[in-house]
Coordinates of C-alpha atoms in Angstrom, one line a residue:
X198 CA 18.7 16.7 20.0
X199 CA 18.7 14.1 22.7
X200 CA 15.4 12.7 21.2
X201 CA 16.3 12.4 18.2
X202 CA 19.1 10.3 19.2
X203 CA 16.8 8.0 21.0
X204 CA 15.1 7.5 17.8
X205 CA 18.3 6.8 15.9
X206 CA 19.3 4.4 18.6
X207 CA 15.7 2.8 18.5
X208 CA 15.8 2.3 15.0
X209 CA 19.6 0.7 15.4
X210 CA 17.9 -1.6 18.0
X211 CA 15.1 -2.9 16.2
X212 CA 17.2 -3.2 13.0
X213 CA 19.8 -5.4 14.7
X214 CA 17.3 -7.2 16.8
X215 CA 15.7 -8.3 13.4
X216 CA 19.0 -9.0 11.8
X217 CA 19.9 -11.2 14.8
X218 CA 16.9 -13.4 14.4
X219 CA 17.0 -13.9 11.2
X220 CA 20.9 -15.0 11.2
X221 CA 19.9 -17.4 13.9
X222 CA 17.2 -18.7 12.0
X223 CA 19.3 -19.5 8.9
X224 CA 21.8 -21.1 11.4
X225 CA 19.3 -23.4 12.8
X226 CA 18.5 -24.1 9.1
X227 CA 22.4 -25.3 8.8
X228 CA 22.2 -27.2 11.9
X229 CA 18.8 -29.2 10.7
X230 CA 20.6 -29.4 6.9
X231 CA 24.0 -31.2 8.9
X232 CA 22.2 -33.1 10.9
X233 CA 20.9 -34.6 7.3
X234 CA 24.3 -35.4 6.2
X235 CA 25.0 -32.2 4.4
X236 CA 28.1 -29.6 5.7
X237 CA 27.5 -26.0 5.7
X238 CA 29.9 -25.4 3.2
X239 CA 28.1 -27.2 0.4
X240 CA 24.6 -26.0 1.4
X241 CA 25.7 -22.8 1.3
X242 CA 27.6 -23.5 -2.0
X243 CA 24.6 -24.7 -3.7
X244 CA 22.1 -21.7 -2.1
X245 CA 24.4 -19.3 -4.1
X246 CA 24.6 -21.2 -7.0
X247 CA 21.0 -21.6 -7.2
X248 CA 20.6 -17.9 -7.4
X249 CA 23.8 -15.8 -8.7
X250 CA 25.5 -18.2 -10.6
X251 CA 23.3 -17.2 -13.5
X252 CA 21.9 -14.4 -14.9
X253 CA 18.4 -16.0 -15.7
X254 CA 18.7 -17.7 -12.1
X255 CA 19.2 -13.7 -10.4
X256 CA 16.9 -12.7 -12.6
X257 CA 14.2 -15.2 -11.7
X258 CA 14.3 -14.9 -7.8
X259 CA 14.4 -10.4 -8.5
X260 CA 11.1 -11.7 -10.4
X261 CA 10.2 -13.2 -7.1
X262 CA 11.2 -10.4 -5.1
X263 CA 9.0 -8.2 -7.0
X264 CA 5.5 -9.8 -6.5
X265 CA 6.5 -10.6 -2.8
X266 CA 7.3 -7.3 -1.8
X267 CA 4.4 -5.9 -3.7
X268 CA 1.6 -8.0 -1.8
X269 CA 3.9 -7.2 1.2
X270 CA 3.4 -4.1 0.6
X271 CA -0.4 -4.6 0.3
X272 CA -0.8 -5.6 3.5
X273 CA 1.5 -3.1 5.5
X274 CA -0.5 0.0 4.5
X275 CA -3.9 -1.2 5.8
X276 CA -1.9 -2.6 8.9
X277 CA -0.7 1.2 9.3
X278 CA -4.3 2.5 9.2
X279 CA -5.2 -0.2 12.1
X280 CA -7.3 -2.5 9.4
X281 CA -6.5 -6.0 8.3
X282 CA -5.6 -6.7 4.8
X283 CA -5.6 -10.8 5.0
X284 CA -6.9 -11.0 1.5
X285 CA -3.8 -10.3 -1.0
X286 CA -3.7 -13.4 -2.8
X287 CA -8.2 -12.9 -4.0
X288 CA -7.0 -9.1 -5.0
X289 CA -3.7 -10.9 -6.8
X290 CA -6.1 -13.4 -8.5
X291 CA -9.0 -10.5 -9.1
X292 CA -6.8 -7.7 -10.6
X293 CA -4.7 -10.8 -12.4
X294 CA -7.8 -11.6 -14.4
X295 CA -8.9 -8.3 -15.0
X296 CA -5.6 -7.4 -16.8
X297 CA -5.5 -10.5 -18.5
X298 CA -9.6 -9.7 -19.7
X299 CA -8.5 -6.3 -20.9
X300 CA -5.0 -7.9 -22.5
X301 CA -7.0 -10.8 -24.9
X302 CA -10.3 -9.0 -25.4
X303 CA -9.1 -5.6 -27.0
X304 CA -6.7 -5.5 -29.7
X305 CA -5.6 -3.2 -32.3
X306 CA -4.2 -0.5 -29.5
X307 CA -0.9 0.9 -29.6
X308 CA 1.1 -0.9 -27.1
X309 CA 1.4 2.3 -24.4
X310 CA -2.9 2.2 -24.5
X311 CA -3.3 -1.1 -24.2
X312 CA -0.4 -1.9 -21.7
X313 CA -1.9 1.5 -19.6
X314 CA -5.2 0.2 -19.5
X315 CA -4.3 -3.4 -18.4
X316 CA -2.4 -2.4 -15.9
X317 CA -5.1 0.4 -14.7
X318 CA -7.8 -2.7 -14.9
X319 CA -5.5 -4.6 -12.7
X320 CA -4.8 -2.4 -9.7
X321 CA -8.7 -1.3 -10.4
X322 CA -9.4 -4.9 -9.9
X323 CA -7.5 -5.2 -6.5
X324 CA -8.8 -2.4 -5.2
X325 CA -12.4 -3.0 -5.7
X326 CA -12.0 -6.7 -4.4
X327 CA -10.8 -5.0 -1.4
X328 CA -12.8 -2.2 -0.9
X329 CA -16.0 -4.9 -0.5
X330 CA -15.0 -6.1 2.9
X331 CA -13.9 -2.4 4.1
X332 CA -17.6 -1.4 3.1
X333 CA -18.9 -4.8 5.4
X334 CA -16.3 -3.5 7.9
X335 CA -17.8 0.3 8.5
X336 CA -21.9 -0.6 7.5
X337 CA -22.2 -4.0 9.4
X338 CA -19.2 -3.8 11.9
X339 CA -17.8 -7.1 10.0
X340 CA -14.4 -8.5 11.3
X341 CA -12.0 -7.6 8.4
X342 CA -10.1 -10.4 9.2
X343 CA -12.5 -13.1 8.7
X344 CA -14.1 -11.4 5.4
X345 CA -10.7 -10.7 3.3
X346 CA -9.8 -14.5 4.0
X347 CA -13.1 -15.7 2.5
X348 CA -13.1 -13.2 0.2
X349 CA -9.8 -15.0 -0.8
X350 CA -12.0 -18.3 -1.2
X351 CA -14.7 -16.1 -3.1
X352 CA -11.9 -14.9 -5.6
X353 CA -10.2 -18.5 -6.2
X354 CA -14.0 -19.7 -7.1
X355 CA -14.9 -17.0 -9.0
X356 CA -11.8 -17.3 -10.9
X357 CA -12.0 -20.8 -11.5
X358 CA -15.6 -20.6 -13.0
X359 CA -14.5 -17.8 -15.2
X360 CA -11.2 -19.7 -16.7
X361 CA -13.3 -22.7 -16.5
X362 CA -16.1 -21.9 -18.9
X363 CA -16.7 -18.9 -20.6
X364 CA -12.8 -17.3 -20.7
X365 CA -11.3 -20.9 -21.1
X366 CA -8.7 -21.1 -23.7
X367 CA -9.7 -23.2 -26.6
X368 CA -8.5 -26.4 -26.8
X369 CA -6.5 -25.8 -23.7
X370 CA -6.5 -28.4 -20.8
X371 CA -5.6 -26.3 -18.4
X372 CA -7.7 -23.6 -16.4
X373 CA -6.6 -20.4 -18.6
X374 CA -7.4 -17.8 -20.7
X375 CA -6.3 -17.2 -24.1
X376 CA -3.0 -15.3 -24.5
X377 CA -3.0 -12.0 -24.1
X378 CA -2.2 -9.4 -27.5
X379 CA 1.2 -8.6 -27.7
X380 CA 0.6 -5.1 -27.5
X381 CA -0.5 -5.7 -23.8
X382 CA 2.7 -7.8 -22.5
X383 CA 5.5 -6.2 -20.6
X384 CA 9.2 -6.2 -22.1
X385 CA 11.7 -9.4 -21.2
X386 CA 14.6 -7.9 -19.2
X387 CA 16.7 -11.5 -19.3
X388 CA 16.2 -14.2 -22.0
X389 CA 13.9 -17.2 -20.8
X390 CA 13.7 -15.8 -17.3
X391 CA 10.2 -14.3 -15.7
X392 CA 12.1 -11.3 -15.4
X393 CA 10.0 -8.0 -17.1
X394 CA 9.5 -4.2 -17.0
X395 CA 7.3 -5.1 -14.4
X396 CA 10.2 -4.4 -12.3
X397 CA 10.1 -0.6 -13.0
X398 CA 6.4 -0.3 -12.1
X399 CA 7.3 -2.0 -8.9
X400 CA 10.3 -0.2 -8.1
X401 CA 7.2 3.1 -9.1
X402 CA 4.9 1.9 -6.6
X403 CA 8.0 1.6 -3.9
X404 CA 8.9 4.7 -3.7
X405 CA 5.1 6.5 -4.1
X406 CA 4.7 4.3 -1.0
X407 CA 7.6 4.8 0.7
X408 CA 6.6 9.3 0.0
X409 CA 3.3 8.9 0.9
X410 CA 4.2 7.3 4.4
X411 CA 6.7 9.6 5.1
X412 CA 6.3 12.5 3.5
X413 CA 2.9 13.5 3.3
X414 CA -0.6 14.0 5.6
X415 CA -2.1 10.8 4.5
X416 CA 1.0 8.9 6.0
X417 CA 0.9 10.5 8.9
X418 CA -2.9 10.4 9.6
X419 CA -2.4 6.6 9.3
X420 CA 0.3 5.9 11.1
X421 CA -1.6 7.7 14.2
X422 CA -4.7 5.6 13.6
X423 CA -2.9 2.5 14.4
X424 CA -0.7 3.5 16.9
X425 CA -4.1 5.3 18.8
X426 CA -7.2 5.3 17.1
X427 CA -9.1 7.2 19.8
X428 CA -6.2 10.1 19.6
X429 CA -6.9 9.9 15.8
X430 CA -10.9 11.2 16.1
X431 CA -9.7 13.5 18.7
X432 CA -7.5 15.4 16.0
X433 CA -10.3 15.3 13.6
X434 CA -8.7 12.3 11.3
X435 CA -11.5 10.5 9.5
X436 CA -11.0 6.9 10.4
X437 CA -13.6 5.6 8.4
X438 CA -12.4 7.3 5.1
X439 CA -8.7 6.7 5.6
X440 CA -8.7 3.6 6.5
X441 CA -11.0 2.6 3.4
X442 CA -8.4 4.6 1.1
X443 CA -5.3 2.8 2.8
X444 CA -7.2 -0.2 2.0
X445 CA -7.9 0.8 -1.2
X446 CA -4.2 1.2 -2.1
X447 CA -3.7 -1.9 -0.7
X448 CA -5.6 -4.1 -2.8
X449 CA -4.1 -1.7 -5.9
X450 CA -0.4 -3.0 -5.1
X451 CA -1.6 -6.9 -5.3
X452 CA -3.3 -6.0 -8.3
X453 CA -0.5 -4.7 -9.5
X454 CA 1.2 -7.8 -8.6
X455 CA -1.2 -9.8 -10.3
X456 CA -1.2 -7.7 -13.2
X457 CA 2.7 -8.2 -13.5
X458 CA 2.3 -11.6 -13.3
X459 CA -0.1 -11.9 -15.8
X460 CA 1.5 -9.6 -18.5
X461 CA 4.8 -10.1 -17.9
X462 CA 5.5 -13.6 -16.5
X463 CA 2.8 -16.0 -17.9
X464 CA 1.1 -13.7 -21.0
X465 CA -2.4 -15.2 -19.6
X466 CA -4.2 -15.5 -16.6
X467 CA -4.0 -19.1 -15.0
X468 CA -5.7 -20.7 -12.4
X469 CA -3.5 -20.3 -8.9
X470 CA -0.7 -18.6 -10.6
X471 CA 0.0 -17.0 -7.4
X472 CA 0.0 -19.5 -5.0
X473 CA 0.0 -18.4 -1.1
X474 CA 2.2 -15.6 -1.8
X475 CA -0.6 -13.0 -0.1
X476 CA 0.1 -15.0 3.0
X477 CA 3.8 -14.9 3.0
X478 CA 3.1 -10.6 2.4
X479 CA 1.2 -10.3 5.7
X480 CA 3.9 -12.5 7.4
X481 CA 6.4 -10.3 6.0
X482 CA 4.2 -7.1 6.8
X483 CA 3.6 -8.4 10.3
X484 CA 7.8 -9.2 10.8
X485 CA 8.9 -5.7 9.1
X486 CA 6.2 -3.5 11.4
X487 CA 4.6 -2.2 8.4
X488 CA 8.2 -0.5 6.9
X489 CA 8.9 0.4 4.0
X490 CA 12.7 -0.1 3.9
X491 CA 12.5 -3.4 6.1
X492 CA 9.9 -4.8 4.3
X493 CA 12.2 -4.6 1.3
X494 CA 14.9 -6.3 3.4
X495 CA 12.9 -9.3 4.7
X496 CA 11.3 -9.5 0.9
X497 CA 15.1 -10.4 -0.5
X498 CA 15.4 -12.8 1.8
X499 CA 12.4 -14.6 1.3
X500 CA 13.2 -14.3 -2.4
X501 CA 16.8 -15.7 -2.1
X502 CA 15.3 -18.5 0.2
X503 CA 12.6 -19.9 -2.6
X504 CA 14.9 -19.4 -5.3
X505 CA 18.1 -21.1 -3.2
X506 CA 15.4 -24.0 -2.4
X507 CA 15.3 -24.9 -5.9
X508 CA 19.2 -25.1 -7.1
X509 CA 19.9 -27.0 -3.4
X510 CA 17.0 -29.2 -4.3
X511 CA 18.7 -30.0 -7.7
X512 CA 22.2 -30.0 -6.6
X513 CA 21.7 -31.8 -3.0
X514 CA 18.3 -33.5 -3.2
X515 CA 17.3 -31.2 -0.4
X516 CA 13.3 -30.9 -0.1
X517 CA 11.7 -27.9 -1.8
X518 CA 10.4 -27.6 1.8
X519 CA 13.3 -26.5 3.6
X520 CA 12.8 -22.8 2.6
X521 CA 8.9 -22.7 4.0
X522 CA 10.8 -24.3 7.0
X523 CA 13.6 -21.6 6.8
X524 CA 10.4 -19.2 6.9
X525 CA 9.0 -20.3 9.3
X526 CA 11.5 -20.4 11.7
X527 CA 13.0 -16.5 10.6
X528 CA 9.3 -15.9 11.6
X529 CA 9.3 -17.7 15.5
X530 CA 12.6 -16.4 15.7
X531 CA 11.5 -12.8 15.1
X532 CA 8.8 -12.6 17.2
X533 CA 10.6 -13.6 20.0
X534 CA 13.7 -11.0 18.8
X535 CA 13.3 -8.8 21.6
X536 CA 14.2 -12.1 23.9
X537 CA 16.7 -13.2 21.7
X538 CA 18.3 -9.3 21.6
X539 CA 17.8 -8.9 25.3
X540 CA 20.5 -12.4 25.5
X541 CA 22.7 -10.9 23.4
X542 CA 23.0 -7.3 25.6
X543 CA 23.4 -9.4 28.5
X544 CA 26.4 -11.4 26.7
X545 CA 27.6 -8.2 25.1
X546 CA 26.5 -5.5 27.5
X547 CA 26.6 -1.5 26.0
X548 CA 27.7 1.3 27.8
X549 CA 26.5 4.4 27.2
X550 CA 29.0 7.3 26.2
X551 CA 27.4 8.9 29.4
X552 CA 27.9 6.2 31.5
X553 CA 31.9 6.1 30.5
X554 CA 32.4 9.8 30.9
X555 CA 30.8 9.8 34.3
X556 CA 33.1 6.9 35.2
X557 CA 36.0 9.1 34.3

């Protein structure tokens, strides 16, 4: 019983600690904004208008929320196993193009076939694109780190080539394929918006997740490999094969991403279409400690920030660049939580409920 109020009260403390940080961060981002000339109320005004005060402006940053939280994601279940996963934006790009392949080059399929197999080719896509440096990893004792970032090179080159020269739309002059077959697209949820059944799928992969972390052997096999990879082996767990599966499923969730992009958002595969968003799902990974539930937390802010950017950009004239500022800051600010939440006990100090009954 005790112990599992220490774990309650753990889980309390980092949650708050993390909520801390971040307000503070977002205050420093008021105190940079006014120091530009620009009061709190209006900034804040403008951040909510930018995202709520339309339904095709929610709609667009939840479209956000979903590919951010999926490469998030991506990299938080390797980082469980104790293996690296830099490389979600070459599986984005990778399982992106293989959806969009299957999408333009079959036609004629009923639209739950064709949709089934793009998507399939798409998380098949991120996988394999990961599983190459996991294989480097265990047969030549390559650092993981260093091959998923240049496999992220590898995949933007590839890529180019492909939408380049042979794929390259006709007459197009920009680097993209032809449209995919409307029997391959995902369903519009809000008019004009990037907003598609994609969501469902992602809210899918969530929760299998979110089971197989917590409910299941696999889940708790990896969790004990990156907490101790030594005790791991000793309880017979096989490091090398879990670690490539977690892996696996990794690159599957930003090919998922990509796939989602691909059908849903664009209708065709285009060169860079995801930007650095892989990037921004290990810093999320890394800030949430590999969770489920917090990862989903720190993804809706991220989202809210990007799309905010854009309406206080149009409203204000504020730089696009303030939210990768806001980011970063969230992100110094939370790895020095633990200082900033020790300050705050010292300001507000707790008394246990043992402490006041033994004073009484």
């Amino acid at each position: 019983m005790k112990s599992s109020a220490n774990f309650r009260r753990q889980i309390i403390h980092q949650s708050l600690s993390l909520i801390s940080a971040i307000v503070l961060a977002l205050v420093i981002g008021l105190l940079l904004l006014a120091m530009d000339g620009f009061t709190p109320a209006e900034v804040l005004k403008s951040a909510y208008a930018g995202t709520f005060s339309s339904d095709f402006r929610f709609a667009n940053m939840i479209s956000r929320l979903i590919i951010i939280c999926l490469v998030a994601l991506a990299a938080a279940v390797p980082f469980k196993a104790g293996i690296w996963n830099i490389g979600g934006d070459g599986q984005l790009a990778i399982g992106g193009f293989f959806a969009a392949f299957v999408g333009f080059s079959l036609s004629g399929l009923p639209k739950v076939i064709h949709l089934t197999l793009a998507i399939s080719a798409g998380m098949l896509g991120g996988a394999f694109w990961a599983s190459i440096p996991t294989y480097l990893r265990f047969k030549f004792k390559a650092n993981e780190i260093v091959t998923t970032i240049m496999m992220n090179y590898l995949a933007s080159l590839i890529t180019a080539y492909l939408v380049n020269y042979p794929f390259r739309a006709p007459g197009s002059s920009n680097a993209e394929t032809p449209v995919i077959a409307e029997s391959a697209t995902l369903m519009t949820m809000v008019p004009l918006s990037n907003l598609n059944t994609g969501l469902y799928l992602s809210i899918a992969a969530f929760l299998i997740i979110f089971f197989l972390d917590r409910k299941t052997i696999w889940g708790y096999e990896w969790r004990i490999l990156g907490a101790n990879e030594e005790f791991g082996r000793c309880g017979g767990i096989s490091d090398t094969r879990m670690r490539f599966l977690s892996m696996c499923i990794g690159g599957a969730l930003a090919g998922l991403a990509g796939s989602i992009l691909v059908l849903g958002a664009y209708h065709k595969f285009i060169l860079g279409m995801g930007g650095t968003v892989g990037l921004n799902g290990v810093l999320i990974a890394l800030i949430a400690a590999n969770s489920p539930e917090l990862i989903l937390f720190v993804s809706m802010i991220f989202a809210f920030l990007q799309s905010s950017a854009i309406g206080m950009q149009a409203k204000l004239g504020v730089a696009i660049e303030l939210s990768d500022i806001l980011q970063s800051v969230i992100i110094l600010m939370v790895i020095t939580r633990s200082k900033i939440w020790a300050l705050i006990s010292k300001i507000f100090p707790h008394r246990d409920k043992g402490d006041y009954d033994s004073n009484n």
